[in-house]
Amino acid sequence: MLARNAESLFWIGRYVERADDTARIMDVAVHQLLEDSTVDPDRTCRQLLRVLGFAEPPGVLDVSTVVDLIAFDRKGQGSIVDSVAHARENARGAREVTSSEMWECLNATYNGLAERKRAAQRLGPHEFFRYVEERAAMFAGLADSTLSRDDGYRFLLLGRSIERVDMVVRLLLSRAGDRPGSPTWATVLRSVGGHDTYLRTYRGALDASLVLEFMLLDRLFPRSVFFAISEAERCLGALDRHPHSRVGARDEAQRLLGRARSELEFLAPGRLLEDLQTRLQSLQEMCRQVGEAIALQYFHAAPWVAWTDAGAAQGETIVEGEL
């Protein structure tokens, strides 16, 4: 597979996941801001901006301001509209390795954003967030049902998994200092669509340690950090053209993911809340390093120079191709 197509698929996975997760987080946060009079809007809005990596504007913030910035802004800061637009542009450049249904889904989603924005301004932002969540779910379903399980699919899934780890870790970082019995942990579960699954798993007991265990360590919930890291690790293992090594993983991205997965997998019981913020920051840094390692290994294209006999005699270089 060409490096540019692999890179496009990787970033399609990341951008669609980013739009989906941002919409989920914002949907729950806006409901909380509008329904709970005890919540400080300015503090909560600033917390949201920090979690999602946005610069904090001056002045007092309210729901309308933060929705405009995180959902509708087109200045390239990572808004929902911006993420969908980037996913569409990457799909446009990789039509030969994506299905027509996937392209049509992204194209229709992007073209429908303006109308949904106008509806959100009349009826509230919930309709816009729900639209993005549903379209992201449709795209994921189309990718699963129309793509061959080849390298292209693996790069798409790899990007989605790494972005999912990063977004869940950001969400947990925003609650790292909350009380173990705080009702905000239910908000965290709703933000990742795991509230009902959590209640069935733990019989309704809502506690910070159990919520963290579910979102970080659960092996069956597809949005847990452990599950996403394991998925990314499997994708890289399948992409490795020389998987058999007597000294273990040779690629930097595989080493980083394997180390993070092992630290979570063999964490002693009851130790999850200890030094939680440092552990989450370490996972976030791991996502950044893995992204850089994957880009360097699979997407970095540079011209290489070869000498011909005639050229060498005359001191000339001839560019033969690209890696």
PDB file of N, CA and C in Angstrom, residues 99 101-102 137-149 153 156 160:
ATOM      1  N   SER A  99     -14.175   2.405   0.346  1.00  0.00           N
ATOM      2  CA  SER A  99     -15.364   2.017  -0.413  1.00  0.00           C
ATOM      3  C   SER A  99     -16.185   3.255  -0.764  1.00  0.00           C
ATOM      4  N   GLU A 101     -19.304   3.624  -0.318  1.00  0.00           N
ATOM      5  CA  GLU A 101     -20.228   3.897   0.784  1.00  0.00           C
ATOM      6  C   GLU A 101     -19.567   4.737   1.877  1.00  0.00           C
ATOM      7  N   MET A 102     -18.301   4.458   2.168  1.00  0.00           N
ATOM      8  CA  MET A 102     -17.584   5.239   3.182  1.00  0.00           C
ATOM      9  C   MET A 102     -17.426   6.684   2.742  1.00  0.00           C
ATOM     10  N   ALA A 137     -21.154   6.472  13.878  1.00  0.00           N
ATOM     11  CA  ALA A 137     -21.502   5.052  14.026  1.00  0.00           C
ATOM     12  C   ALA A 137     -21.793   4.426  12.666  1.00  0.00           C
ATOM     13  N   MET A 138     -22.458   5.175  11.789  1.00  0.00           N
ATOM     14  CA  MET A 138     -22.724   4.668  10.441  1.00  0.00           C
ATOM     15  C   MET A 138     -21.422   4.450   9.678  1.00  0.00           C
ATOM     16  N   PHE A 139     -20.497   5.393   9.790  1.00  0.00           N
ATOM     17  CA  PHE A 139     -19.215   5.259   9.094  1.00  0.00           C
ATOM     18  C   PHE A 139     -18.458   4.029   9.601  1.00  0.00           C
ATOM     19  N   ALA A 140     -18.436   3.840  10.916  1.00  0.00           N
ATOM     20  CA  ALA A 140     -17.749   2.677  11.481  1.00  0.00           C
ATOM     21  C   ALA A 140     -18.383   1.383  10.984  1.00  0.00           C
ATOM     22  N   GLY A 141     -19.710   1.344  10.920  1.00  0.00           N
ATOM     23  CA  GLY A 141     -20.390   0.156  10.423  1.00  0.00           C
ATOM     24  C   GLY A 141     -20.093  -0.108   8.957  1.00  0.00           C
ATOM     25  N   LEU A 142     -20.054   0.953   8.145  1.00  0.00           N
ATOM     26  CA  LEU A 142     -19.741   0.791   6.726  1.00  0.00           C
ATOM     27  C   LEU A 142     -18.304   0.319   6.527  1.00  0.00           C
ATOM     28  N   ALA A 143     -17.393   0.855   7.321  1.00  0.00           N
ATOM     29  CA  ALA A 143     -15.999   0.410   7.223  1.00  0.00           C
ATOM     30  C   ALA A 143     -15.885  -1.065   7.585  1.00  0.00           C
ATOM     31  N   ASP A 144     -16.573  -1.479   8.634  1.00  0.00           N
ATOM     32  CA  ASP A 144     -16.513  -2.884   9.057  1.00  0.00           C
ATOM     33  C   ASP A 144     -17.151  -3.820   8.035  1.00  0.00           C
ATOM     34  N   SER A 145     -18.148  -3.329   7.302  1.00  0.00           N
ATOM     35  CA  SER A 145     -18.892  -4.227   6.408  1.00  0.00           C
ATOM     36  C   SER A 145     -18.472  -4.133   4.946  1.00  0.00           C
ATOM     37  N   THR A 146     -17.675  -3.125   4.576  1.00  0.00           N
ATOM     38  CA  THR A 146     -17.334  -2.969   3.154  1.00  0.00           C
ATOM     39  C   THR A 146     -15.839  -3.015   2.866  1.00  0.00           C
ATOM     40  N   LEU A 147     -14.990  -2.977   3.889  1.00  0.00           N
ATOM     41  CA  LEU A 147     -13.548  -3.029   3.647  1.00  0.00           C
ATOM     42  C   LEU A 147     -13.007  -4.433   3.855  1.00  0.00           C
ATOM     43  N   SER A 148     -12.121  -4.847   2.971  1.00  0.00           N
ATOM     44  CA  SER A 148     -11.404  -6.100   3.186  1.00  0.00           C
ATOM     45  C   SER A 148     -10.499  -5.954   4.407  1.00  0.00           C
ATOM     46  N   ARG A 149     -10.260  -7.058   5.090  1.00  0.00           N
ATOM     47  CA  ARG A 149      -9.396  -7.017   6.282  1.00  0.00           C
ATOM     48  C   ARG A 149      -7.931  -7.045   5.855  1.00  0.00           C
ATOM     49  N   TYR A 153      -7.590  -1.500   6.077  1.00  0.00           N
ATOM     50  CA  TYR A 153      -8.486  -1.601   7.228  1.00  0.00           C
ATOM     51  C   TYR A 153      -7.705  -1.501   8.534  1.00  0.00           C
ATOM     52  N   LEU A 156      -6.830   2.119   9.303  1.00  0.00           N
ATOM     53  CA  LEU A 156      -8.030   2.827   9.757  1.00  0.00           C
ATOM     54  C   LEU A 156      -8.334   2.496  11.213  1.00  0.00           C
ATOM     55  N   ARG A 160      -8.147   4.875  14.705  1.00  0.00           N
ATOM     56  CA  ARG A 160      -9.309   4.983  15.589  1.00  0.00           C
ATOM     57  C   ARG A 160      -8.962   4.558  17.014  1.00  0.00           C
TER      58      ARG A 160
END
